[in-house]
Structure formats: C-alpha cells, structure tokens
N, CA and C atoms as an extended XYZ file, in Angstrom:
534
Properties=species:S:1:pos:R:3:atomname:S:1:resname:S:1:resid:I:1 pbc="F F F"
N       -13.555       17.808       16.772 N   MET     1
C       -13.584       16.580       15.983 CA  MET     1
C       -12.390       16.583       15.025 C   MET     1
N       -11.683       15.487       14.983 N   SER     2
C       -10.510       15.362       14.109 CA  SER     2
C       -10.932       15.151       12.663 C   SER     2
N       -10.142       15.713       11.757 N   ARG     3
C       -10.371       15.526       10.330 CA  ARG     3
C        -9.527       14.361        9.832 C   ARG     3
N       -10.053       13.681        8.818 N   ILE     4
C        -9.285       12.641        8.122 CA  ILE     4
C        -9.267       13.018        6.649 C   ILE     4
N        -8.072       13.009        6.074 N   LEU     5
C        -7.912       13.215        4.643 CA  LEU     5
C        -7.474       11.903        4.023 C   LEU     5
N        -8.028       11.584        2.862 N   LEU     6
C        -7.637       10.406        2.099 CA  LEU     6
C        -6.821       10.895        0.914 C   LEU     6
N        -5.603       10.418        0.796 N   LEU     7
C        -4.692       10.820       -0.274 CA  LEU     7
C        -4.321        9.609       -1.105 C   LEU     7
N        -4.295        9.779       -2.412 N   ASN     8
C        -3.721        8.768       -3.295 CA  ASN     8
C        -2.253        9.163       -3.467 C   ASN     8
N        -1.393        8.548       -2.656 N   LYS     9
C         0.028        8.889       -2.658 CA  LYS     9
C         0.670        8.384       -3.944 C   LYS     9
N         1.280        9.287       -4.696 N   PRO    10
C         1.929        8.848       -5.937 CA  PRO    10
C         3.226        8.066       -5.682 C   PRO    10
N         3.631        7.304       -6.669 N   PHE    11
C         4.918        6.617       -6.662 CA  PHE    11
C         6.031        7.645       -6.483 C   PHE    11
N         7.019        7.328       -5.658 N   GLY    12
C         8.185        8.182       -5.492 CA  GLY    12
C         8.046        9.276       -4.454 C   GLY    12
N         6.899        9.363       -3.805 N   VAL    13
C         6.658       10.398       -2.796 CA  VAL    13
C         6.812        9.790       -1.407 C   VAL    13
N         7.564       10.474       -0.538 N   LEU    14
C         7.720       10.029        0.852 CA  LEU    14
C         6.427       10.272        1.624 C   LEU    14
N         6.165        9.456        2.644 N   SER    15
C         4.974        9.608        3.493 CA  SER    15
C         5.227       10.611        4.617 C   SER    15
N         5.825       11.733        4.280 N   GLN    16
C         6.104       12.791        5.248 CA  GLN    16
C         6.157       14.110        4.490 C   GLN    16
N         6.114       15.212        5.245 N   PHE    17
C         6.049       16.536        4.616 CA  PHE    17
C         7.407       17.170        4.375 C   PHE    17
N         8.456       16.623        4.962 N   THR    18
C         9.795       17.159        4.737 CA  THR    18
C        10.718       16.032        4.327 C   THR    18
N        11.769       16.382        3.620 N   GLY    19
C        12.743       15.391        3.189 CA  GLY    19
C        14.035       16.077        2.819 C   GLY    19
N        14.957       15.303        2.342 N   GLU    20
C        16.228       15.845        1.872 CA  GLU    20
C        15.994       16.608        0.565 C   GLU    20
N        16.886       17.528        0.222 N   PRO    21
C        16.735       18.247       -1.053 CA  PRO    21
C        16.598       17.253       -2.217 C   PRO    21
N        15.629       17.503       -3.068 N   GLY    22
C        15.391       16.644       -4.220 CA  GLY    22
C        14.410       15.514       -3.972 C   GLY    22
N        14.078       15.239       -2.714 N   GLN    23
C        13.101       14.184       -2.422 CA  GLN    23
C        11.691       14.741       -2.547 C   GLN    23
N        10.811       13.943       -3.122 N   ARG    24
C         9.406       14.324       -3.232 CA  ARG    24
C         8.714       13.983       -1.913 C   ARG    24
N         7.863       14.886       -1.435 N   THR    25
C         7.178       14.688       -0.152 CA  THR    25
C         5.685       14.958       -0.298 C   THR    25
N         4.948       14.712        0.772 N   LEU    26
C         3.507       14.971        0.789 CA  LEU    26
C         3.178       16.442        0.547 C   LEU    26
N         4.132       17.329        0.823 N   ALA    27
C         3.890       18.762        0.647 CA  ALA    27
C         3.535       19.112       -0.796 C   ALA    27
N         3.949       18.294       -1.773 N   GLU    28
C         3.595       18.598       -3.169 CA  GLU    28
C         2.160       18.197       -3.495 C   GLU    28
N         1.521       17.426       -2.608 N   CYS    29
C         0.161       16.949       -2.856 CA  CYS    29
C        -0.877       17.614       -1.951 C   CYS    29
N        -0.518       17.806       -0.689 N   VAL    30
C        -1.489       18.237        0.325 CA  VAL    30
C        -1.150       19.649        0.788 C   VAL    30
N        -2.106       20.554        0.622 N   THR    31
C        -1.897       21.946        1.024 CA  THR    31
C        -2.470       22.239        2.412 C   THR    31
N        -3.265       21.339        2.950 N   GLU    32
C        -3.846       21.521        4.281 CA  GLU    32
C        -2.738       21.597        5.319 C   GLU    32
N        -2.895       22.478        6.278 N   LYS    33
C        -1.901       22.632        7.350 CA  LYS    33
C        -2.335       21.812        8.566 C   LYS    33
N        -1.353       21.340        9.330 N   GLY    34
C        -1.630       20.673       10.600 CA  GLY    34
C        -2.079       19.231       10.500 C   GLY    34
N        -1.929       18.607        9.328 N   VAL    35
C        -2.271       17.187        9.207 CA  VAL    35
C        -0.990       16.372        9.070 C   VAL    35
N        -1.066       15.138        9.533 N   TYR    36
C         0.088       14.241        9.528 CA  TYR    36
C        -0.361       12.856        9.092 C   TYR    36
N         0.562       12.130        8.484 N   ALA    37
C         0.252       10.776        8.018 CA  ALA    37
C        -0.021        9.862        9.199 C   ALA    37
N        -1.088        9.094        9.089 N   ALA    38
C        -1.420        8.076       10.087 CA  ALA    38
C        -0.967        6.749        9.494 C   ALA    38
N         0.285        6.421        9.706 N   GLY    39
C         0.881        5.242        9.096 CA  GLY    39
C         1.799        5.671        7.965 C   GLY    39
N         2.344        4.678        7.279 N   ARG    40
C         3.322        4.973        6.235 CA  ARG    40
C         3.016        4.140        5.001 C   ARG    40
N         3.587        4.573        3.917 N   LEU    41
C         3.568        3.836        2.667 CA  LEU    41
C         4.910        4.147        2.019 C   LEU    41
N         5.678        3.119        1.697 N   ASP    42
C         7.013        3.317        1.136 CA  ASP    42
C         6.967        4.227       -0.081 C   ASP    42
N         8.074        4.914       -0.350 N   ALA    43
C         8.139        5.820       -1.499 CA  ALA    43
C         7.839        5.078       -2.798 C   ALA    43
N         8.235        3.804       -2.899 N   ASP    44
C         8.005        3.066       -4.144 CA  ASP    44
C         6.670        2.332       -4.167 C   ASP    44
N         5.793        2.643       -3.201 N   SER    45
C         4.427        2.123       -3.203 CA  SER    45
C         3.474        3.284       -3.448 C   SER    45
N         2.287        2.950       -3.928 N   GLU    46
C         1.291        3.959       -4.289 CA  GLU    46
C         0.010        3.699       -3.517 C   GLU    46
N        -0.892        4.665       -3.581 N   GLY    47
C        -2.229        4.416       -3.090 CA  GLY    47
C        -2.597        5.138       -1.817 C   GLY    47
N        -3.582        4.554       -1.122 N   LEU    48
C        -4.242        5.228       -0.017 CA  LEU    48
C        -3.319        5.472        1.168 C   LEU    48
N        -3.278        6.738        1.563 N   LEU    49
C        -2.593        7.157        2.784 CA  LEU    49
C        -3.576        8.044        3.526 C   LEU    49
N        -3.791        7.751        4.810 N   LEU    50
C        -4.677        8.565        5.632 CA  LEU    50
C        -3.864        9.623        6.348 C   LEU    50
N        -4.398       10.832        6.400 N   LEU    51
C        -3.779       11.922        7.146 CA  LEU    51
C        -4.823       12.478        8.101 C   LEU    51
N        -4.385       12.965        9.257 N   THR    52
C        -5.311       13.521       10.235 CA  THR    52
C        -4.647       14.640       11.004 C   THR    52
N        -5.482       15.485       11.611 N   ASP    53
C        -4.978       16.544       12.480 CA  ASP    53
C        -5.131       16.173       13.950 C   ASP    53
N        -5.631       14.983       14.233 N   GLY    54
C        -5.845       14.539       15.609 CA  GLY    54
C        -4.809       13.521       16.039 C   GLY    54
N        -4.008       13.868       17.042 N   GLY    55
C        -2.956       12.964       17.509 CA  GLY    55
C        -3.489       11.632       18.002 C   GLY    55
N        -4.589       11.634       18.762 N   ALA    56
C        -5.157       10.381       19.265 CA  ALA    56
C        -5.677        9.529       18.114 C   ALA    56
N        -6.311       10.182       17.151 N   LEU    57
C        -6.822        9.452       15.988 CA  LEU    57
C        -5.664        8.910       15.153 C   LEU    57
N        -4.626        9.708       14.995 N   GLN    58
C        -3.443        9.260       14.258 CA  GLN    58
C        -2.875        8.006       14.905 C   GLN    58
N        -2.762        8.011       16.231 N   HIS    59
C        -2.235        6.849       16.945 CA  HIS    59
C        -3.139        5.628       16.740 C   HIS    59
N        -4.458        5.831       16.858 N   ARG    60
C        -5.392        4.712       16.714 CA  ARG    60
C        -5.338        4.122       15.310 C   ARG    60
N        -5.245        4.987       14.290 N   LEU    61
C        -5.208        4.498       12.906 CA  LEU    61
C        -3.915        3.755       12.598 C   LEU    61
N        -2.808        4.205       13.183 N   ALA    62
C        -1.498        3.624       12.865 CA  ALA    62
C        -1.135        2.442       13.760 C   ALA    62
N        -1.754        2.342       14.916 N   ASP    63
C        -1.372        1.318       15.896 CA  ASP    63
C        -1.829       -0.069       15.444 C   ASP    63
N        -0.890       -1.030       15.338 N   PRO    64
C        -1.255       -2.387       14.894 CA  PRO    64
C        -2.255       -3.082       15.824 C   PRO    64
N        -2.333       -2.657       17.084 N   ARG    65
C        -3.271       -3.298       18.019 CA  ARG    65
C        -4.722       -3.032       17.642 C   ARG    65
N        -4.972       -1.987       16.851 N   HIS    66
C        -6.345       -1.667       16.455 CA  HIS    66
C        -6.763       -2.397       15.184 C   HIS    66
N        -5.838       -3.091       14.570 N   LYS    67
C        -6.103       -4.066       13.514 CA  LYS    67
C        -7.014       -3.582       12.391 C   LYS    67
N        -6.693       -2.436       11.806 N   GLN    68
C        -7.406       -1.983       10.614 CA  GLN    68
C        -7.001       -2.886        9.451 C   GLN    68
N        -7.957       -3.417        8.712 N   VAL    69
C        -7.641       -4.228        7.542 CA  VAL    69
C        -7.075       -3.311        6.463 C   VAL    69
N        -5.947       -3.709        5.902 N   LYS    70
C        -5.329       -2.972        4.808 CA  LYS    70
C        -5.390       -3.852        3.568 C   LYS    70
N        -5.863       -3.289        2.465 N   VAL    71
C        -6.026       -4.041        1.215 CA  VAL    71
C        -5.021       -3.507        0.202 C   VAL    71
N        -4.244       -4.429       -0.358 N   TYR    72
C        -3.207       -4.080       -1.325 CA  TYR    72
C        -3.453       -4.809       -2.635 C   TYR    72
N        -3.127       -4.149       -3.729 N   LEU    73
C        -3.048       -4.782       -5.032 CA  LEU    73
C        -1.583       -4.830       -5.402 C   LEU    73
N        -1.111       -6.022       -5.728 N   ALA    74
C         0.305       -6.194       -6.052 CA  ALA    74
C         0.438       -6.821       -7.428 C   ALA    74
N         1.175       -6.130       -8.291 N   GLN    75
C         1.550       -6.726       -9.569 CA  GLN    75
C         2.868       -7.447       -9.316 C   GLN    75
N         2.885       -8.744       -9.568 N   VAL    76
C         4.054       -9.558       -9.258 CA  VAL    76
C         4.630      -10.173      -10.520 C   VAL    76
N         5.891      -10.487      -10.444 N   GLU    77
C         6.573      -11.143      -11.553 CA  GLU    77
C         6.348      -12.644      -11.422 C   GLU    77
N         5.835      -13.263      -12.486 N   GLY    78
C         5.592      -14.699      -12.483 CA  GLY    78
C         4.113      -15.020      -12.433 C   GLY    78
N         3.831      -16.317      -12.473 N   LEU    79
C         2.457      -16.802      -12.449 CA  LEU    79
C         2.104      -17.307      -11.060 C   LEU    79
N         0.937      -16.891      -10.568 N   VAL    80
C         0.450      -17.316       -9.258 CA  VAL    80
C         0.017      -18.772       -9.351 C   VAL    80
N         0.379      -19.560       -8.353 N   THR    81
C        -0.029      -20.965       -8.279 CA  THR    81
C        -0.843      -21.172       -7.005 C   THR    81
N        -1.593      -22.265       -6.935 N   PRO    82
C        -2.297      -22.564       -5.684 CA  PRO    82
C        -1.321      -22.670       -4.499 C   PRO    82
N        -0.119      -23.189       -4.745 N   GLU    83
C         0.876      -23.327       -3.681 CA  GLU    83
C         1.363      -21.964       -3.197 C   GLU    83
N         1.632      -21.044       -4.132 N   SER    84
C         2.107      -19.716       -3.717 CA  SER    84
C         1.016      -18.968       -2.954 C   SER    84
N        -0.240      -19.120       -3.356 N   LEU    85
C        -1.339      -18.491       -2.628 CA  LEU    85
C        -1.471      -19.069       -1.223 C   LEU    85
N        -1.374      -20.386       -1.107 N   ALA    86
C        -1.472      -21.028        0.210 CA  ALA    86
C        -0.353      -20.551        1.126 C   ALA    86
N         0.852      -20.424        0.592 N   ARG    87
C         1.985      -19.947        1.397 CA  ARG    87
C         1.787      -18.504        1.830 C   ARG    87
N         1.270      -17.655        0.932 N   LEU    88
C         1.022      -16.258        1.282 CA  LEU    88
C         0.005      -16.129        2.412 C   LEU    88
N        -1.026      -16.968        2.387 N   GLN    89
C        -2.117      -16.863        3.350 CA  GLN    89
C        -1.776      -17.433        4.720 C   GLN    89
N        -0.852      -18.347        4.771 N   ALA    90
C        -0.458      -18.963        6.040 CA  ALA    90
C         0.589      -18.074        6.725 C   ALA    90
N         0.843      -18.269        8.013 N   PRO    91
C         1.966      -17.546        8.625 CA  PRO    91
C         3.242      -17.813        7.826 C   PRO    91
N         3.981      -16.756        7.540 N   LEU    92
C         5.161      -16.838        6.698 CA  LEU    92
C         6.342      -16.271        7.468 C   LEU    92
N         7.394      -17.067        7.592 N   ASP    93
C         8.579      -16.635        8.331 CA  ASP    93
C         9.433      -15.763        7.429 C   ASP    93
N         9.520      -14.471        7.789 N   LEU    94
C        10.312      -13.532        6.996 CA  LEU    94
C        11.670      -13.255        7.631 C   LEU    94
N        12.050      -14.082        8.603 N   GLY    95
C        13.359      -13.930        9.231 CA  GLY    95
C        13.290      -13.150       10.522 C   GLY    95
N        12.879      -11.872       10.448 N   ASP    96
C        12.801      -11.063       11.660 CA  ASP    96
C        11.416      -11.107       12.307 C   ASP    96
N        10.424      -11.663       11.616 N   PHE    97
C         9.101      -11.888       12.206 CA  PHE    97
C         8.343      -12.883       11.341 C   PHE    97
N         7.287      -13.445       11.927 N   VAL    98
C         6.397      -14.357       11.225 CA  VAL    98
C         5.084      -13.615       11.011 C   VAL    98
N         4.606      -13.596        9.779 N   THR    99
C         3.375      -12.872        9.472 CA  THR    99
C         2.166      -13.568       10.089 C   THR    99
N         1.128      -12.802       10.308 N   GLN   100
C        -0.154      -13.368       10.698 CA  GLN   100
C        -0.827      -13.899        9.439 C   GLN   100
N        -1.759      -14.836        9.581 N   PRO   101
C        -2.487      -15.288        8.393 CA  PRO   101
C        -3.168      -14.097        7.722 C   PRO   101
N        -3.282      -14.156        6.398 N   CYS   102
C        -3.921      -13.071        5.645 CA  CYS   102
C        -4.784      -13.681        4.550 C   CYS   102
N        -5.485      -12.825        3.858 N   ARG   103
C        -6.247      -13.253        2.683 CA  ARG   103
C        -5.466      -12.842        1.455 C   ARG   103
N        -5.394      -13.722        0.476 N   ALA   104
C        -4.716      -13.419       -0.777 CA  ALA   104
C        -5.418      -14.190       -1.889 C   ALA   104
N        -5.614      -13.495       -3.000 N   ARG   105
C        -6.200      -14.170       -4.164 CA  ARG   105
C        -5.700      -13.488       -5.424 C   ARG   105
N        -5.676      -14.255       -6.491 N   GLU   106
C        -5.290      -13.687       -7.778 CA  GLU   106
C        -6.476      -12.913       -8.335 C   GLU   106
N        -6.185      -11.759       -8.945 N   VAL   107
C        -7.224      -10.921       -9.554 CA  VAL   107
C        -6.745      -10.460      -10.928 C   VAL   107
N        -7.681       -9.980      -11.715 N   ALA   108
C        -7.325       -9.380      -13.007 CA  ALA   108
C        -6.734       -7.993      -12.759 C   ALA   108
N        -5.953       -7.510      -13.709 N   GLU   109
C        -5.443       -6.144      -13.601 CA  GLU   109
C        -6.632       -5.198      -13.492 C   GLU   109
N        -6.628       -4.315      -12.490 N   PRO   110
C        -7.775       -3.415      -12.314 CA  PRO   110
C        -7.988       -2.521      -13.533 C   PRO   110
N        -9.242       -2.395      -13.966 N   SER   111
C        -9.564       -1.573      -15.135 CA  SER   111
C        -9.418       -0.083      -14.833 C   SER   111
N        -9.489        0.291      -13.568 N   TRP   112
C        -9.422        1.700      -13.170 CA  TRP   112
C        -7.994        2.196      -12.930 C   TRP   112
N        -7.038        1.337      -13.106 N   LEU   113
C        -5.657        1.649      -12.751 CA  LEU   113
C        -5.051        2.750      -13.623 C   LEU   113
N        -4.389        3.689      -12.988 N   TRP   114
C        -3.693        4.769      -13.680 CA  TRP   114
C        -2.312        4.283      -14.118 C   TRP   114
N        -1.732        4.893      -15.143 N   PRO   115
C        -0.368        4.513      -15.536 CA  PRO   115
C         0.622        4.967      -14.465 C   PRO   115
N         1.648        4.191      -14.257 N   ARG   116
C         2.660        4.575      -13.278 CA  ARG   116
C         3.797        5.289      -13.992 C   ARG   116
N         4.314        6.335      -13.346 N   THR   117
C         5.459        7.066      -13.862 CA  THR   117
C         6.576        7.002      -12.835 C   THR   117
N         7.703        6.363      -13.148 N   PRO   118
C         7.996        5.652      -14.393 CA  PRO   118
C         7.288        4.298      -14.420 C   PRO   118
N         7.128        3.733      -15.619 N   PRO   119
C         6.482        2.416      -15.710 CA  PRO   119
C         7.330        1.335      -15.041 C   PRO   119
N         6.679        0.228      -14.686 N   ILE   120
C         7.419       -0.895      -14.102 CA  ILE   120
C         8.323       -1.503      -15.166 C   ILE   120
N         9.327       -2.236      -14.713 N   ARG   121
C        10.171       -2.948      -15.682 CA  ARG   121
C         9.385       -4.143      -16.204 C   ARG   121
N         9.490       -4.389      -17.456 N   GLU   122
C         8.801       -5.539      -18.046 CA  GLU   122
C         9.798       -6.383      -18.804 C   GLU   122
N         9.647       -7.695      -18.654 N   ARG   123
C        10.485       -8.633      -19.399 CA  ARG   123
C         9.569       -9.483      -20.256 C   ARG   123
N         9.840       -9.496      -21.533 N   LYS   124
C         8.962      -10.188      -22.476 CA  LYS   124
C         8.803      -11.674      -22.159 C   LYS   124
N         9.846      -12.310      -21.634 N   ALA   125
C         9.802      -13.752      -21.392 CA  ALA   125
C         9.193      -14.118      -20.039 C   ALA   125
N         8.922      -13.111      -19.178 N   ILE   126
C         8.394      -13.398      -17.840 CA  ILE   126
C         7.045      -12.709      -17.675 C   ILE   126
N         5.980      -13.503      -17.506 N   PRO   127
C         4.646      -12.906      -17.343 CA  PRO   127
C         4.497      -12.262      -15.962 C   PRO   127
N         3.476      -11.416      -15.836 N   THR   128
C         3.149      -10.840      -14.537 CA  THR   128
C         1.732      -11.251      -14.165 C   THR   128
N         1.452      -11.167      -12.860 N   SER   129
C         0.132      -11.488      -12.319 CA  SER   129
C        -0.235      -10.399      -11.320 C   SER   129
N        -1.509      -10.352      -10.948 N   TRP   130
C        -1.992       -9.417       -9.928 CA  TRP   130
C        -2.560      -10.185       -8.754 C   TRP   130
N        -2.265       -9.699       -7.549 N   LEU   131
C        -2.789      -10.269       -6.318 CA  LEU   131
C        -3.542       -9.205       -5.533 C   LEU   131
N        -4.569       -9.626       -4.815 N   ARG   132
C        -5.251       -8.776       -3.834 CA  ARG   132
C        -4.939       -9.388       -2.477 C   ARG   132
N        -4.291       -8.612       -1.618 N   ILE   133
C        -3.838       -9.112       -0.324 CA  ILE   133
C        -4.453       -8.245        0.773 C   ILE   133
N        -5.077       -8.903        1.759 N   GLU   134
C        -5.663       -8.202        2.903 CA  GLU   134
C        -4.896       -8.597        4.155 C   GLU   134
N        -4.341       -7.576        4.832 N   LEU   135
C        -3.558       -7.794        6.057 CA  LEU   135
C        -4.178       -7.050        7.220 C   LEU   135
N        -3.908       -7.520        8.428 N   ARG   136
C        -4.283       -6.776        9.633 CA  ARG   136
C        -3.044       -6.239       10.328 C   ARG   136
N        -1.914       -6.452        9.723 N   GLU   137
C        -0.672       -5.883       10.242 CA  GLU   137
C        -0.084       -5.065        9.103 C   GLU   137
N         1.084       -4.575        9.237 N   GLY   138
C         1.663       -3.782        8.170 CA  GLY   138
C         3.074       -3.380        8.540 C   GLY   138
N         3.919       -4.367        8.660 N   LYS   139
C         5.309       -4.102        9.010 CA  LYS   139
C         6.053       -3.564        7.787 C   LYS   139
N         7.240       -3.063        8.010 N   ASN   140
C         8.039       -2.434        6.961 CA  ASN   140
C         8.218       -3.366        5.756 C   ASN   140
N         7.741       -2.915        4.596 N   ARG   141
C         7.867       -3.617        3.312 CA  ARG   141
C         7.309       -5.049        3.356 C   ARG   141
N         6.315       -5.253        4.195 N   GLN   142
C         5.799       -6.598        4.432 CA  GLN   142
C         5.271       -7.281        3.178 C   GLN   142
N         4.406       -6.621        2.420 N   VAL   143
C         3.829       -7.276        1.238 CA  VAL   143
C         4.930       -7.633        0.247 C   VAL   143
N         5.857       -6.725        0.016 N   ARG   144
C         6.962       -7.003       -0.908 CA  ARG   144
C         7.786       -8.196       -0.428 C   ARG   144
N         8.049       -8.243        0.858 N   ARG   145
C         8.838       -9.347        1.407 CA  ARG   145
C         8.073      -10.671        1.329 C   ARG   145
N         6.764      -10.619        1.552 N   MET   146
C         5.950      -11.831        1.477 CA  MET   146
C         5.919      -12.394        0.058 C   MET   146
N         5.656      -11.525       -0.925 N   THR   147
C         5.567      -12.036       -2.299 CA  THR   147
C         6.924      -12.552       -2.774 C   THR   147
N         8.002      -11.869       -2.384 N   ALA   148
C         9.344      -12.344       -2.763 CA  ALA   148
C         9.621      -13.704       -2.141 C   ALA   148
N         9.209      -13.900       -0.894 N   LYS   149
C         9.458      -15.165       -0.182 CA  LYS   149
C         8.795      -16.353       -0.892 C   LYS   149
N         7.660      -16.104       -1.559 N   VAL   150
C         6.970      -17.200       -2.251 CA  VAL   150
C         7.312      -17.229       -3.745 C   VAL   150
N         8.344      -16.493       -4.143 N   GLY   151
C         8.822      -16.552       -5.521 CA  GLY   151
C         8.100      -15.653       -6.499 C   GLY   151
N         7.393      -14.633       -5.996 N   LEU   152
C         6.652      -13.714       -6.855 CA  LEU   152
C         7.035      -12.271       -6.500 C   LEU   152
N         8.200      -11.807       -6.945 N   PRO   153
C         8.636      -10.459       -6.573 CA  PRO   153
C         7.631       -9.388       -7.001 C   PRO   153
N         7.385       -8.435       -6.123 N   THR   154
C         6.451       -7.346       -6.405 CA  THR   154
C         7.081       -6.320       -7.336 C   THR   154
N         6.355       -5.999       -8.395 N   LEU   155
C         6.771       -4.977       -9.348 CA  LEU   155
C         6.064       -3.649       -9.077 C   LEU   155
N         4.824       -3.739       -8.621 N   ARG   156
C         4.019       -2.546       -8.341 CA  ARG   156
C         3.103       -2.858       -7.172 C   ARG   156
N         3.014       -1.915       -6.223 N   LEU   157
C         2.200       -2.136       -5.028 CA  LEU   157
C         1.318       -0.920       -4.788 C   LEU   157
N         0.007       -1.173       -4.676 N   ILE   158
C        -0.979       -0.113       -4.501 CA  ILE   158
C        -1.858       -0.463       -3.308 C   ILE   158
N        -1.911        0.443       -2.307 N   ARG   159
C        -2.842        0.216       -1.193 CA  ARG   159
C        -4.179        0.787       -1.617 C   ARG   159
N        -5.183       -0.082       -1.604 N   GLU   160
C        -6.514        0.283       -2.082 CA  GLU   160
C        -7.429        0.728       -0.946 C   GLU   160
N        -7.238        0.165        0.256 N   ALA   161
C        -8.154        0.488        1.356 CA  ALA   161
C        -7.468        0.286        2.703 C   ALA   161
N        -7.969        1.034        3.690 N   ILE   162
C        -7.587        0.876        5.096 CA  ILE   162
C        -8.880        0.942        5.881 C   ILE   162
N        -9.244       -0.170        6.528 N   GLY   163
C       -10.487       -0.190        7.288 CA  GLY   163
C       -11.661        0.227        6.414 C   GLY   163
N       -12.403        1.235        6.863 N   GLU   164
C       -13.602        1.694        6.152 CA  GLU   164
C       -13.310        2.658        5.008 C   GLU   164
N       -12.064        3.081        4.850 N   TRP   165
C       -11.709        4.078        3.836 CA  TRP   165
C       -11.085        3.407        2.612 C   TRP   165
N       -11.433        3.909        1.420 N   SER   166
C       -10.849        3.358        0.198 CA  SER   166
C       -10.509        4.484       -0.781 C   SER   166
N        -9.684        4.151       -1.766 N   LEU   167
C        -9.251        5.124       -2.759 CA  LEU   167
C       -10.406        5.741       -3.546 C   LEU   167
N       -11.380        4.910       -3.864 N   GLY   168
C       -12.448        5.398       -4.730 CA  GLY   168
C       -11.867        5.825       -6.067 C   GLY   168
N       -12.229        7.021       -6.530 N   ASP   169
C       -11.751        7.481       -7.836 CA  ASP   169
C       -10.613        8.495       -7.730 C   ASP   169
N        -9.961        8.571       -6.564 N   LEU   170
C        -8.837        9.499       -6.410 CA  LEU   170
C        -7.700        9.130       -7.361 C   LEU   170
N        -7.191       10.100       -8.054 N   GLN   171
C        -6.032        9.905       -8.922 CA  GLN   171
C        -4.759       10.237       -8.132 C   GLN   171
N        -3.601        9.792       -8.585 N   PRO   172
C        -2.362       10.064       -7.859 CA  PRO   172
C        -2.184       11.558       -7.564 C   PRO   172
N        -1.907       11.868       -6.296 N   GLY   173
C        -1.727       13.250       -5.859 CA  GLY   173
C        -2.995       13.933       -5.418 C   GLY   173
N        -4.164       13.330       -5.684 N   GLU   174
C        -5.434       13.914       -5.264 CA  GLU   174
C        -5.785       13.453       -3.856 C   GLU   174
N        -6.538       14.303       -3.149 N   TRP   175
C        -7.006       13.948       -1.812 CA  TRP   175
C        -8.422       14.481       -1.618 C   TRP   175
N        -9.092       13.936       -0.631 N   ARG   176
C       -10.425       14.403       -0.252 CA  ARG   176
C       -10.597       14.205        1.257 C   ARG   176
N       -11.528       14.916        1.806 N   VAL   177
C       -11.848       14.754        3.237 CA  VAL   177
C       -12.631       13.459        3.378 C   VAL   177
N       -12.243       12.650        4.361 N   GLY   178
C       -12.908       11.358        4.599 CA  GLY   178
C       -13.978       11.552        5.606 C   GLY   178
C-alpha cells in the first residue's frame, strides 16, 4: 500500500528534493526517504503538497485527467467586484490556453493564517482582498495568471486542499501521514 504525506510547503521552497546551491528544497522539511511530490507548487506559493512513495498513485494524483479539485486562497491586490468574479469563474483565455470554468468567491482573511516570511508587499493606497478559488486543472502559475488577467494581481497564494486532503492545522514545513 502506498503512503501519502501531506506537507505544508513553505514560501520559497521548491517542490523537489534537490536544487541548485542556495535553493531551498523539500529536503529541509521532509525526512522520509523514497517519497516524491505528486504535483507541484511554485516556490513563491505556499500550502498543501502531497508526497507519495507509490509511482502509480503519484501519477493518478498529478494527472489532470483524474480531476482532483484543488482549493486555493489568494490574497490579491485591489477590490473584488462582481464582474471580476464572473470573469474568473468563466473560461478565461490566458493566451496559451483557455481555463475551464471554476468556482471563485471573495472570503475574509483566514483567521488561522500564519505570517509569511518575508511578508507580502503592501501599499497603503491600494487595498487587498482574499479569494477562494476551486479548480479541477492546475497549469503552470494558473491562479496567478487568472487573477492578473482580471485586474487582481496575486500577492500571496496558499493551496488549502487537494481532493479529499486538506492542510488542517499543519504549519509551514510540517507534514503528516495522510
């Protein structure tokens, strides 16, 4: 039986165990041997990353054809409008592909949120908002590209859940067996 580990990937850490000198990798968080990331999360994104020791399971978890729902919390620059939400939820042409419809809604800043190191840039004259976005795909930098396309650049991005697995109370760098 394959194992699944749930990791709260910290900001600035690559979704792999090796990197160039000076790059932060999963090796600083996960001491288990023989596990590999099932999917990716950009170094400048935080949150849930699944790891497994089973190649078939890794493929199933990462393969877009299996359509695991991924839930993201995005802190964006600017105020969310009904128009920006409607555009996010509809197919959105990002140039190299058109997104599938998704769910998006404005939410309050999560009360359980940990501080980010380094903190996001803040501008006194420009407010920020939070979005909860649910996708069944997950192309490279998709959420960031989607929010930018509708005029709400992403300042902070946290993956909260993938399918049946969620962060729960994991703090950055912590992991548990799923």
